[in-house]
CSV table of C-alpha atoms in Angstrom, one decimal:
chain,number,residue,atom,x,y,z
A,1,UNK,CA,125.7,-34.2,77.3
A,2,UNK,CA,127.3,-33.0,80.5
A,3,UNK,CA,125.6,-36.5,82.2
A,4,UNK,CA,126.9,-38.3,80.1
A,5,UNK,CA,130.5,-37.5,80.9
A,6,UNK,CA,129.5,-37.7,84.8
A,7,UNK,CA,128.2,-41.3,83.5
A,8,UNK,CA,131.5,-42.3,82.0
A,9,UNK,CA,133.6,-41.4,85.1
A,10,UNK,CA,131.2,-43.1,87.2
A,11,UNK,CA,132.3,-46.2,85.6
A,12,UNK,CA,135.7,-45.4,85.2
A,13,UNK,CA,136.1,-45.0,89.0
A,14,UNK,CA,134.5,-48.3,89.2
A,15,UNK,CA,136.7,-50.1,86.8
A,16,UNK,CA,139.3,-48.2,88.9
A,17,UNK,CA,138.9,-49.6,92.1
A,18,UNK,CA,138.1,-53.1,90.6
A,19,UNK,CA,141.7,-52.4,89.0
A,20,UNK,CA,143.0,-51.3,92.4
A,21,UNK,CA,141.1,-54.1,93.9
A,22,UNK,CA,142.6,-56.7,91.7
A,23,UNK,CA,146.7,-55.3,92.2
A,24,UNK,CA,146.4,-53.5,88.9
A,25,UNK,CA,147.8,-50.0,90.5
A,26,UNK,CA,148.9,-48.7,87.1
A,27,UNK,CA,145.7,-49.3,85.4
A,28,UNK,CA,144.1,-48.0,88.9
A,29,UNK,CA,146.4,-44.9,88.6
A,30,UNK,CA,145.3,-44.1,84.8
A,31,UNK,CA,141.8,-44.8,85.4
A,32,UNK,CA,141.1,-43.0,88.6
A,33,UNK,CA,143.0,-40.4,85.9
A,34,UNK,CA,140.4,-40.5,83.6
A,35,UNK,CA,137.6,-40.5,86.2
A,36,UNK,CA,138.7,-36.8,87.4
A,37,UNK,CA,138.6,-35.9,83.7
A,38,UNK,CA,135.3,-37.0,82.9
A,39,UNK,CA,134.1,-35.7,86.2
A,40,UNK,CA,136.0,-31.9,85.9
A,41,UNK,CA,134.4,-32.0,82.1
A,42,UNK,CA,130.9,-33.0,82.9
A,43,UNK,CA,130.5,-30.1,85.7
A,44,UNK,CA,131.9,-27.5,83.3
A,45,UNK,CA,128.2,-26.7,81.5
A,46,UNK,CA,130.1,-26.5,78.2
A,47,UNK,CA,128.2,-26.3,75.0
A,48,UNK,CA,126.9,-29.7,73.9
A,49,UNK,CA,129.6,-29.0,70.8
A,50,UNK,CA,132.1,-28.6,73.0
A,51,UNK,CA,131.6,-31.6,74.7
A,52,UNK,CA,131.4,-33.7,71.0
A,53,UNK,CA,134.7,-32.3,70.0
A,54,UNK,CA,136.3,-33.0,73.9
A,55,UNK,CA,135.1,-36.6,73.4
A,56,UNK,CA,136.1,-36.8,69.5
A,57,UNK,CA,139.6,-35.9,70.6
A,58,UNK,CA,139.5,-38.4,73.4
A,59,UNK,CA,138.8,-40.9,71.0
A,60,UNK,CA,141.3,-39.6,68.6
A,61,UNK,CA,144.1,-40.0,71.6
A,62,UNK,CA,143.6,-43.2,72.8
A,63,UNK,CA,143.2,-45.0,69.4
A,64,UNK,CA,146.9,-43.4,68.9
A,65,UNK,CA,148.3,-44.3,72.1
A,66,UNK,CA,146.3,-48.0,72.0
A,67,UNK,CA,147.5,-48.2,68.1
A,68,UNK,CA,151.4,-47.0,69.5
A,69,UNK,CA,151.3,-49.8,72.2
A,70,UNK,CA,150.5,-52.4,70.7
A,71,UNK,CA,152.1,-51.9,67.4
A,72,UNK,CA,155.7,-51.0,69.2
A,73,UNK,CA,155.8,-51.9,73.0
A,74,UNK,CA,153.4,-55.1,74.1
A,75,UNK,CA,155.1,-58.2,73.8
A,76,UNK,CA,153.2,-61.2,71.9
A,77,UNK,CA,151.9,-63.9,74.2
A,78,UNK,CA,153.7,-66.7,73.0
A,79,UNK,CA,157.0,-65.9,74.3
């Protein structure tokens, strides 16, 4: 389980310098974020229960904070 989070900041640091790439520094910023999380968690040998309740609250974050920003902050397109 441990490779797994290794995995997923692997690709988050690639979406992160794409985001860089592409003048996206505040997606950059909050993904290279993520990439040092998945990286300090997948070299910390926790239990593989640990690492299903780390990821469950994860989840459990960012469908509130995705849920919160598009209910109450993103403007609709049609402006």
């Amino acid at each position: 389980m441990d490779r797994m989070f290794r995995m997923m900041g692997f690709w988050t640091a690639i979406f992160a310098v794409l985001f860089f790439v592409g003048d996206m520094f505040s997606m950059a910023i909050l993904f290279f974020a993520q990439t040092a999380g998945f990286l300090t968690l997948g070299y910390m040998k926790l239990t593989e229960r640990m690492y299903i309740y780390v990821f469950g609250a994860y989840l459990t974050v960012f469908f509130v904070g995705f849920t919160f920003y598009t209910t109450f902050i993103m403007e609709p397109g049609w402006h």
